XYZ file of C-alpha atoms in Angstrom:
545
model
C 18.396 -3.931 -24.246
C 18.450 -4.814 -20.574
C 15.973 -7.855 -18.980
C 13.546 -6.610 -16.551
C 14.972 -9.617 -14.743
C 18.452 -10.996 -13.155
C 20.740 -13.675 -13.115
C 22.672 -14.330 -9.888
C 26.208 -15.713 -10.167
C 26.136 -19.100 -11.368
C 24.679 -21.933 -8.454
C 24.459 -24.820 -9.689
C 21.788 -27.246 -11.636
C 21.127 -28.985 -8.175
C 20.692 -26.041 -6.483
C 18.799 -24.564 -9.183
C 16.281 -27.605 -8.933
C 15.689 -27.172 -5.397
C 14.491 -23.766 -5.505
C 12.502 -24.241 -7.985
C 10.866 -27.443 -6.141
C 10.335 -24.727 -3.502
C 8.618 -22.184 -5.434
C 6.886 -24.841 -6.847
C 5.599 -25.939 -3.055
C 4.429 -22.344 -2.914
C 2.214 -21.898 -5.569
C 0.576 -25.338 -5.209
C -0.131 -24.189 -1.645
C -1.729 -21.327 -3.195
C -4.204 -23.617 -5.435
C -2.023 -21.639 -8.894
C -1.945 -25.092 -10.487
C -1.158 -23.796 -13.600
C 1.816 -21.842 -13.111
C 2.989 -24.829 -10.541
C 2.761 -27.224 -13.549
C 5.057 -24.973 -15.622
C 7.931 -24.576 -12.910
C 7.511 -28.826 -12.620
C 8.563 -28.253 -16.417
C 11.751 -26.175 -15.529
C 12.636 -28.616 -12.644
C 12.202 -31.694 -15.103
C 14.489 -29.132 -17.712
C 17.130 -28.759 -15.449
C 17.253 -32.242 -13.994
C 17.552 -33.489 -17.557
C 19.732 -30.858 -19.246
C 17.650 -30.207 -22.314
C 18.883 -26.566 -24.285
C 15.870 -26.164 -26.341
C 15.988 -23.672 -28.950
C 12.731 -22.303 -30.371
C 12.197 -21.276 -33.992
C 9.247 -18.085 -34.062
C 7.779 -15.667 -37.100
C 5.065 -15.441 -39.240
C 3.750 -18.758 -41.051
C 5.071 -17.247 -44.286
C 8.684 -16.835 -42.911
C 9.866 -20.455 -43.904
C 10.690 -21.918 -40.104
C 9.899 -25.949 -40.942
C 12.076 -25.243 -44.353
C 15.094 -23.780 -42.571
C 14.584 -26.898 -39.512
C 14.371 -29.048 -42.339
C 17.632 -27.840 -44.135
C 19.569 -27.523 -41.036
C 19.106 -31.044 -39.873
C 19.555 -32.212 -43.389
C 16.468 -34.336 -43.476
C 12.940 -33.491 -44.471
C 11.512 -34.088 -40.779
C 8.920 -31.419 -41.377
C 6.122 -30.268 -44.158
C 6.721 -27.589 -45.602
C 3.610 -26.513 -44.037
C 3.189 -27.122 -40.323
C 1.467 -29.721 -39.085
C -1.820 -28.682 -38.625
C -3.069 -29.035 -35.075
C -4.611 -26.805 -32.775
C -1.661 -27.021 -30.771
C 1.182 -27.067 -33.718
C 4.267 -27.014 -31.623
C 6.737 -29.252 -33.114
C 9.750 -30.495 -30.944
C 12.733 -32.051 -33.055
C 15.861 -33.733 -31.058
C 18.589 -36.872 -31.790
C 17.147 -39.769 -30.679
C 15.561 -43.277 -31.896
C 13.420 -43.046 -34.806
C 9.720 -42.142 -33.437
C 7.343 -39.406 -33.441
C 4.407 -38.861 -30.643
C 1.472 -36.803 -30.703
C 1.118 -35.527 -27.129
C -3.055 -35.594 -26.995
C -5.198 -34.001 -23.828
C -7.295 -36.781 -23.924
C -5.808 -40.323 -25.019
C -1.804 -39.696 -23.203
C 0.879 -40.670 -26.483
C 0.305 -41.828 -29.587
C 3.209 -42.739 -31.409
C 3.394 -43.258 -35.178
C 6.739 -44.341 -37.328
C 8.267 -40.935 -38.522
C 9.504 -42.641 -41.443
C 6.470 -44.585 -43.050
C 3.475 -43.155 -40.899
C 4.118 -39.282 -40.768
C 1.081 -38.788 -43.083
C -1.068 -40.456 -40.321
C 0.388 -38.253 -38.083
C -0.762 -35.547 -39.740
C -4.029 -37.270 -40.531
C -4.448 -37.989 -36.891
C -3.573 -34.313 -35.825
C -6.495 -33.205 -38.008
C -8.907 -35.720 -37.141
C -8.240 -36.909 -34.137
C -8.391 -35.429 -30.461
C -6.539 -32.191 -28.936
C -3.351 -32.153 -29.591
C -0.867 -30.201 -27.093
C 2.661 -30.789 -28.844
C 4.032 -33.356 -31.609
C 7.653 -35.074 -30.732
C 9.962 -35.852 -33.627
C 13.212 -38.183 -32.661
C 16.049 -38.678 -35.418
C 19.342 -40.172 -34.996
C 22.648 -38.195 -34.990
C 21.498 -34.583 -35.470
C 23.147 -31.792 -34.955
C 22.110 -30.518 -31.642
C 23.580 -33.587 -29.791
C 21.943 -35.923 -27.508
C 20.610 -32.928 -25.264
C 19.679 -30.737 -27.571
C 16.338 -29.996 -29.208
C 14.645 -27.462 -31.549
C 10.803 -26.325 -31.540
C 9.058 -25.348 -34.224
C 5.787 -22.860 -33.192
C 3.128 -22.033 -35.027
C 2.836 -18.567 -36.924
C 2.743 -15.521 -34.492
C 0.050 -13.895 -37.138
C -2.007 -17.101 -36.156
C -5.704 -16.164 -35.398
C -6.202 -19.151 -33.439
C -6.031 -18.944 -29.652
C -4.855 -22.472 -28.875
C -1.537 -21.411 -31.421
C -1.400 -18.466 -29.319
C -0.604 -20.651 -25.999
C 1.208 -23.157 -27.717
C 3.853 -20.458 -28.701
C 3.663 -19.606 -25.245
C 3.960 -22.671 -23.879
C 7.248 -23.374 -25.809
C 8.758 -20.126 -25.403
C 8.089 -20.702 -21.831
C 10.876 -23.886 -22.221
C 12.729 -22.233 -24.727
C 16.283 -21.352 -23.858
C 17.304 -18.885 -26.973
C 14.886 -17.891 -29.603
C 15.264 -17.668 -33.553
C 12.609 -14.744 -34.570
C 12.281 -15.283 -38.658
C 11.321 -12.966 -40.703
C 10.199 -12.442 -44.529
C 12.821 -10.078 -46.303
C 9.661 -7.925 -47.246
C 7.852 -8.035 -43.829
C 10.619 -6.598 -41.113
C 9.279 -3.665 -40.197
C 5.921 -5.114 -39.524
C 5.092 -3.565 -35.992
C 4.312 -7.109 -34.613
C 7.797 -7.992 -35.018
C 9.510 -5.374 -32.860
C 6.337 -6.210 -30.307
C 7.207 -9.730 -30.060
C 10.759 -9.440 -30.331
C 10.856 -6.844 -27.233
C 8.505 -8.762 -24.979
C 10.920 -11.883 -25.675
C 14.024 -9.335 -24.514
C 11.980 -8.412 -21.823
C 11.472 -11.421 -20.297
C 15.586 -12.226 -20.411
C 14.931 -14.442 -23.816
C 18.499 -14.355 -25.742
C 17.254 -13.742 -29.252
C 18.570 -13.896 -32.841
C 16.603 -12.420 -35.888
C 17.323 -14.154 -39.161
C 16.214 -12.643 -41.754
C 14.918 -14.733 -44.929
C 14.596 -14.814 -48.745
C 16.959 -12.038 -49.050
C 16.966 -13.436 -52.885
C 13.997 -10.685 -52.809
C 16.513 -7.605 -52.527
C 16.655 -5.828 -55.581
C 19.876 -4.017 -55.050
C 19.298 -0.821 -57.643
C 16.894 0.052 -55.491
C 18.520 0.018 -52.744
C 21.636 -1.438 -51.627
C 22.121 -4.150 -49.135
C 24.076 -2.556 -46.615
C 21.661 0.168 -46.492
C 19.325 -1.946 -46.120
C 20.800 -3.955 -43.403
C 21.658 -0.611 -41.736
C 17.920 0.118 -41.692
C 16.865 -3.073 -40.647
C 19.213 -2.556 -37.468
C 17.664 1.225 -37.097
C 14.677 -0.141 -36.575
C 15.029 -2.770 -33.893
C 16.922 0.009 -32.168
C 14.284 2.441 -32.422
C 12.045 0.433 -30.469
C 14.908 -0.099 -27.643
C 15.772 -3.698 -29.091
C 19.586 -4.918 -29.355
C 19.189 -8.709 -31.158
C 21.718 -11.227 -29.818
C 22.155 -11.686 -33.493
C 20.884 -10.873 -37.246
C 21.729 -13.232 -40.145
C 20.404 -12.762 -43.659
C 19.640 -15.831 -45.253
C 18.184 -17.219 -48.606
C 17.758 -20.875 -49.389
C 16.481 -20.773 -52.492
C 19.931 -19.436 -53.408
C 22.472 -21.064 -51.297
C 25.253 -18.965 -53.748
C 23.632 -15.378 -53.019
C 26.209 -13.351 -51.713
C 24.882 -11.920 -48.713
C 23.919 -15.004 -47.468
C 25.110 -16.039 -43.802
C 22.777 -19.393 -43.789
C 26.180 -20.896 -42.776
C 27.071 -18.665 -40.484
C 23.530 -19.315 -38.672
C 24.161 -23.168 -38.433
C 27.657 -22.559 -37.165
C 26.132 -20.091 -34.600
C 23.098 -22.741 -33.613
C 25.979 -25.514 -33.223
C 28.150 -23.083 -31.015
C 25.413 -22.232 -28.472
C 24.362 -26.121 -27.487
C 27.888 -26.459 -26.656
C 27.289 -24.000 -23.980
C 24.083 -25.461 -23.051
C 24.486 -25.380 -18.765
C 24.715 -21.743 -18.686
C 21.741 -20.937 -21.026
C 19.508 -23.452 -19.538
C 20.299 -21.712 -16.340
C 19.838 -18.377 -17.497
C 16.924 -19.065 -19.249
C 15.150 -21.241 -16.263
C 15.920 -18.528 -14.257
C 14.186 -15.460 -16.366
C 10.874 -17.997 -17.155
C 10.621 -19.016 -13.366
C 10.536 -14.859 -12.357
C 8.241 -14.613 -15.213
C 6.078 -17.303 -13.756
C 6.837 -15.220 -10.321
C 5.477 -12.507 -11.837
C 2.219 -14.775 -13.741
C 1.786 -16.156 -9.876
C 1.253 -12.505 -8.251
C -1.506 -11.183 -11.169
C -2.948 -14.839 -10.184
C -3.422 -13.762 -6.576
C -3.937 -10.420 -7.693
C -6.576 -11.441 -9.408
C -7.789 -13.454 -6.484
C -8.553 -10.134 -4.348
C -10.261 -8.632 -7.073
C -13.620 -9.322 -5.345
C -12.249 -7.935 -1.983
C -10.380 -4.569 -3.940
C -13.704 -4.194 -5.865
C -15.893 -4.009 -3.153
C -13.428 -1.955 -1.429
C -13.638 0.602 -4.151
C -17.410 0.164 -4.487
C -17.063 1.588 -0.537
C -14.945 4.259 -2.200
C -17.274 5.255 -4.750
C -20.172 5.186 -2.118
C -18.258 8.026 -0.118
C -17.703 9.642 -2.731
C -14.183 9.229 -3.089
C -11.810 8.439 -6.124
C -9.619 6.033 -6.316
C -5.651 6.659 -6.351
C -2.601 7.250 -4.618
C -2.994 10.902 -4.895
C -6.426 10.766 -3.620
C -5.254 8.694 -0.713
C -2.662 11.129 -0.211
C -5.610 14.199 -0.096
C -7.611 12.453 2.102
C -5.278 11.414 4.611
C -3.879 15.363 4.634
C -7.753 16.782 4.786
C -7.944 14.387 7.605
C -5.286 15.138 9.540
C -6.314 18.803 9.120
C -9.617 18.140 10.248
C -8.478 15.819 13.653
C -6.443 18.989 14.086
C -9.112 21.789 13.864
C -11.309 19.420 15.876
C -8.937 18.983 18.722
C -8.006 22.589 18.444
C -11.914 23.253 19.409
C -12.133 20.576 22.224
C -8.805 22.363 23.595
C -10.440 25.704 23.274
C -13.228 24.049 25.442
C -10.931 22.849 27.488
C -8.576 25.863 27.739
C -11.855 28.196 28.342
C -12.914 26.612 31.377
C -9.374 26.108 32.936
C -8.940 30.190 32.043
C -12.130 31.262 33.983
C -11.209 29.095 36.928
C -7.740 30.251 37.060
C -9.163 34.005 36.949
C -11.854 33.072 39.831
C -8.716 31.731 41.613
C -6.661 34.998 41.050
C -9.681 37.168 42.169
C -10.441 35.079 45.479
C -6.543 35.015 46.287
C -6.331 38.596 46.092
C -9.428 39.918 47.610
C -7.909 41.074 51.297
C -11.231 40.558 54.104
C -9.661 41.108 57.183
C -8.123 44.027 58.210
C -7.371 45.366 61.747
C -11.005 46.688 62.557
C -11.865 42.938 61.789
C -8.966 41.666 63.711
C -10.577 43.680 66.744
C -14.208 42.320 66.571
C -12.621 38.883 66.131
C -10.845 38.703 68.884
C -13.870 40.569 70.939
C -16.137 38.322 69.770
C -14.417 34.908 70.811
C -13.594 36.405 73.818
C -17.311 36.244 74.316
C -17.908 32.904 73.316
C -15.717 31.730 76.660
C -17.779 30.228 78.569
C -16.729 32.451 81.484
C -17.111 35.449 79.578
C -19.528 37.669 82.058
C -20.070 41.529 82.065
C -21.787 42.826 85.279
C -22.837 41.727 88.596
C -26.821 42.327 88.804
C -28.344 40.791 85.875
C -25.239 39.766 84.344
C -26.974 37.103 82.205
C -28.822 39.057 80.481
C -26.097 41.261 79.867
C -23.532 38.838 79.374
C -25.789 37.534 76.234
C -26.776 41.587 74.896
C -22.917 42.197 74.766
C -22.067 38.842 72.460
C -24.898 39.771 70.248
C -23.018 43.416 69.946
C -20.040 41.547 69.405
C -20.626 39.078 66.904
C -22.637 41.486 64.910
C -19.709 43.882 65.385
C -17.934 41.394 63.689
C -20.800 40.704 61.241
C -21.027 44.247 60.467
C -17.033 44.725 59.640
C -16.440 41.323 58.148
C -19.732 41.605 55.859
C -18.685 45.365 54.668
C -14.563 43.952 54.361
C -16.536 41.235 51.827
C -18.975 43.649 50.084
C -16.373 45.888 49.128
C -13.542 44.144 48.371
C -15.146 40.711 47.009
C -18.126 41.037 45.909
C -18.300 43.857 43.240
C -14.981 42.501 41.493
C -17.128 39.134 41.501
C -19.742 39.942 39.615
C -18.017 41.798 37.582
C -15.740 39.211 37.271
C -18.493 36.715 36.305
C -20.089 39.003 34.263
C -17.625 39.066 31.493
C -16.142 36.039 31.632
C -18.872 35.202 28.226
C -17.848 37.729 26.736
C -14.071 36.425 26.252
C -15.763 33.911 24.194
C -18.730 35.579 22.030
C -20.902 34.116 24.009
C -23.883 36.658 24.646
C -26.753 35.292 27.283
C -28.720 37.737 29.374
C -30.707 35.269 31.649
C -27.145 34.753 32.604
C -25.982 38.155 33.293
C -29.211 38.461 35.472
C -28.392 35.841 37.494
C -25.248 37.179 37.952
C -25.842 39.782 39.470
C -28.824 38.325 41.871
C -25.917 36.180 43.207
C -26.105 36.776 47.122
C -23.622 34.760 49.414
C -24.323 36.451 52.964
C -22.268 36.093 56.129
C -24.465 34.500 58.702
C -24.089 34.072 62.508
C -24.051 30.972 61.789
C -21.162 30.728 59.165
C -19.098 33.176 61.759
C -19.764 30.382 64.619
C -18.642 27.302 62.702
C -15.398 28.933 61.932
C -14.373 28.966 65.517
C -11.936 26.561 67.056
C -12.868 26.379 70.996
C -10.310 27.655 73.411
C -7.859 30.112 74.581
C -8.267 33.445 72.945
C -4.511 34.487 71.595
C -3.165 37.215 68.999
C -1.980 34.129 66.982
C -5.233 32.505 67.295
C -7.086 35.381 66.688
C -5.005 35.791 63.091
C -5.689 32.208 61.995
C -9.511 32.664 62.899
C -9.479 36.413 60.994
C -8.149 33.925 57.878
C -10.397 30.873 58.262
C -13.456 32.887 58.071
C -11.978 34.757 55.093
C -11.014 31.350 53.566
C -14.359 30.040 54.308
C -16.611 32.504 52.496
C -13.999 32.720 49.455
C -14.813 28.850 49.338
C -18.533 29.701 49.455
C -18.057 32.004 46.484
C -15.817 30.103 44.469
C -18.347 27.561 44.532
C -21.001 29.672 43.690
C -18.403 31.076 40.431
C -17.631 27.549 39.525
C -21.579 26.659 38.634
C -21.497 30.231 36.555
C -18.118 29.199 34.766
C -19.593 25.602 34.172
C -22.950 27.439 32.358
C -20.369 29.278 30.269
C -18.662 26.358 29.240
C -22.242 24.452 28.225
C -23.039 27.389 26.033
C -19.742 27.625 24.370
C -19.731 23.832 24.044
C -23.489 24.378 22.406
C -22.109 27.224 20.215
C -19.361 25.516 18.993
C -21.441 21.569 18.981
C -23.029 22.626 15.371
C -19.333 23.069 14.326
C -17.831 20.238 15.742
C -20.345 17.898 14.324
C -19.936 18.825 10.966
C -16.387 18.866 11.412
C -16.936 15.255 12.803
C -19.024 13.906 10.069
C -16.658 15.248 7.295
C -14.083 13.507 9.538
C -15.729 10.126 9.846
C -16.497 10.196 6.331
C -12.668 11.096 5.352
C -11.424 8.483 8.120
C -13.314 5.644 6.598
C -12.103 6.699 3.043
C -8.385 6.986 4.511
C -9.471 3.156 6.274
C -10.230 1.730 2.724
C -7.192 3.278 1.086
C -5.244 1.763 3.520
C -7.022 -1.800 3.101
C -6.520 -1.433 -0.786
C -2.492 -0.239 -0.008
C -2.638 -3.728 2.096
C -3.664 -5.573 -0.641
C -1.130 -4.507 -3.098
C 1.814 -4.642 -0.468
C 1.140 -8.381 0.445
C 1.168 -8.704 -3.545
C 4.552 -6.722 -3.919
C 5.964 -8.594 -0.726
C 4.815 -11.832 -1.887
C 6.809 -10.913 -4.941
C 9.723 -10.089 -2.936
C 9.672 -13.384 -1.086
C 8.894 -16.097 -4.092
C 12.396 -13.846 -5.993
C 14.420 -14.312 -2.937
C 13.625 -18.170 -3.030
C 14.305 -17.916 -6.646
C 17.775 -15.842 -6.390
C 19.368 -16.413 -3.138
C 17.373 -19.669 -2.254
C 16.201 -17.447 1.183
């Protein structure tokens, strides 16, 4: 079964140390004391080449009795010691044993002639973490050790972290079992979570003296035992069947097991590094739930915000909102364009209607030029009383002009106009008959007045005459298209009104949606600053980045 961690190719102890000083920096930085007290562990592992090899399984499986008869020596009871903490480290070494207390540092006893106050002490005395057995020429060598952990069916808590704690330093594991207890389901849950986290691990299984082979025979029963393990997606580094209450049975491989134990601390470097490695991405991992954990008050109140909207929590939910939202910004421009577009469409009409209404034709060109002939100032008609006529005939002449230019606008401007005007509402379902009244009381007259200002003093030409015929044209389309622009503008208030109930519902759904979408994307912050802290601390870790 594949880790869910890797090993890059082989670096170096040094280098090894130095990363994990620097992941160590990290997480002390980040107040995770804890986990930066159990990398100082690897770094102290690596910088003194210890291959610990840790011995696990149920308090029934005999561990201390196969420690014991591998070293030779009874080292251990054949009950384990009892402490709160009972993890039991055994290496070559000067004759001592030390109880590693929480409270009172070392106390060390003679292992030969005091191990009974040891044991004494570990019952009566203070919290004990770990006990520390030295004996001289063992088999593991001078950088070699083996740990003995309390029972994994243990009911007490502080066993429970003292197995963890030595796994944690461990650098292969031995999982023992009882012949009659293998396919207990806390075995294959142990052993995979060991696989998992990159642990190479070796079942042995004991007091085969059990089998009774009419009832079934051993290699079936092997074959069953390795069924199993596979079942539940575990491959073993290793099974051995072993009985030593009968060294002579013949399916015993106790032998083989010692040979196997001495062959691996020959080839300590690369397990230690293997094994530092897979418990320091482990702690990696321990690190980001710790921060995790940290933000739980912000991602909590974050989905309290959630809950308040209305909102559940989830990626897909995320997903919904941010689509419903997007369809909403849509529909809601889509409106505001319509607005938009509405008002730009009437104007553009007006503009077509003014453009194409023709005011001046040659009747008008005729007054025109008559009537700024007249305004000469030596225009004079007669010889007695020429004043008075002189004034009668520009009255006839600019009302001649008034007349023609007035009728030109009536008919060709005016009625189109209004009628114009007049539907323009309609286009849009709007439906307002104050509006069509006023519409049609509209009255833009041609004055005297408005005729006069048009005119440009001086000589009276054809050309000139022309460009006067269009200025006064221009001049009242202006008047009107002001007038229609004030009419388009009312249209565009009541269509804004008709469509305001609309757009503010479609505003508060998207408000509410948008500040869902704005949590979702604070609670997608929080867990990609989690995943790329991840990333980081493993590139430290892998590729010393």
């Amino acid at each position: 079964m594949a880790s869910n961690y890797t090993v890059e190719a082989p670096i170096g102890m040094n280098d090894l140390a130095s990363r994990l000083i620097r992941l160590q920096n990290e997480l002390e930085q980040a107040k995770d004391k804890q986990n930066a007290d159990k990398l100082t562990q690897l770094v102290r592992k690596v910088e003194t080449g210890e291959m610990s090899i840790a011995f696990c399984g149920h308090f029934s499986a005999g561990k201390s009795t196969m420690i014991n008869t591998l070293l030779g020596r009874e080292l251990l009871p054949s009950n384990p010691i009892p402490t709160s903490a009972n993890v039991v480290k055994i290496r070559s070494g000067e004759p001592a044993a030390r109880a590693y207390t929480r409270h009172h540092g070392v106390v060390s006893f003679d292992p030969t002639t005091e191990i009974d106050q040891l044991k004494k002490y570990a019952v009566d005395g203070d919290t004990v973490d770990w006990v520390e057995i030295q004996y001289p020429d063992l088999f593991m060598g001078d950088q070699g050790s083996l740990l003995d952990t309390p029972g994994i069916d243990s009911t007490d808590a502080a066993h429970k972290i003292a197995t963890e704690s030595a796994l944690h330093l461990a650098d292969v594991v031995i999982y023992m079992m009882d012949y009659n207890h293998v396919q207990a389901e806390e075995n294959f849950n142990f052993t995979k979570t060991l696989k998992d986290r990159g642990k190479p691990v070796y079942l042995v299984i004991n007091m085969i003296d059990k089998h009774v082979d009419f009832e079934l025979d051993f290699d079936s029963y092997k074959e069953s035992v390795e069924e199993s393990f596979a079942t539940w997606n575990i491959q073993p580094d290793g099974i051995f069947y072993t009985s030593l209450a009968e060294p002579d049975h013949p399916e015993n491989q106790y032998e083989e097991f010692r040979a196997k134990l001495k062959e691996l601390f020959t080839q300590s470097e690369q397990y230690i590094q293997e094994s530092v490695t897979y418990s320091a991405q482990y702690l990696i991992e321990e690190h980001v739930r710790f921060v995790s954990r940290q933000n739980e008050e912000a991602r909590q109140a974050l989905e309290a915000k959630l809950e308040a909207l209305g909102t559940e929590l989830g990626a897909e939910e995320a997903q919904t909102t941010q689509a419903k939202l997007n369809a909403l910004t849509t529909e809601i421009e889509q409106l505001n364009e319509q607005l938009t577009n509405a008002r730009s469409s009437m104007e553009k009409e007006l503009q077509t209607l003014l453009e194409n209404a023709r005011l001046t034709y040659y009747s008008t060109n005729e007054a025109a030029e008559k009537y700024l002939e007249s305004r000469k100032p030596n225009f004079k008609v007669g010889l007695l009383f020429s004043g008075k006529k002189t004034e009668e005939e520009r009255t006839a002449r600019m009302q001649n002009l008034l007349s023609d230019f007035s009728e030109k606008v009536a008919s060709n401007l005016e009625w189109h106009y209004k009628d114009l005007l007049s539907k323009l509402p309609e286009q849009f379902g709007v439906r307002d008959e104050a509006y069509h009244a006023a519409v049609h009381a509209i009255k833009i007259e041609v004055t005297p007045e408005f005729l006069a200002s048009q005119v440009k003093e001086g000589a009276v030409s054809s050309e000139y005459v022309l460009n006067y015929c269009k200025d006064i044209s221009n001049g009242i389309k202006v008047e009107y298209r002001r007038t229609g622009l004030h009419f388009i503008e009312q249209v565009t208030k009541r269509l804004s009104e008709q469509l305001g109930d609309q757009l503010e519902s479609l505003r508060a759904q998207a408000d509410k949606l948008r500040n869902a979408a704005s949590v979702y994307a604070q609670l997608e912050e929080l867990k990609s600053q989690e995943h790329t802290l991840m990333n980081q601390l493993r590139a430290i870790l892998l590729s010393g980045q």
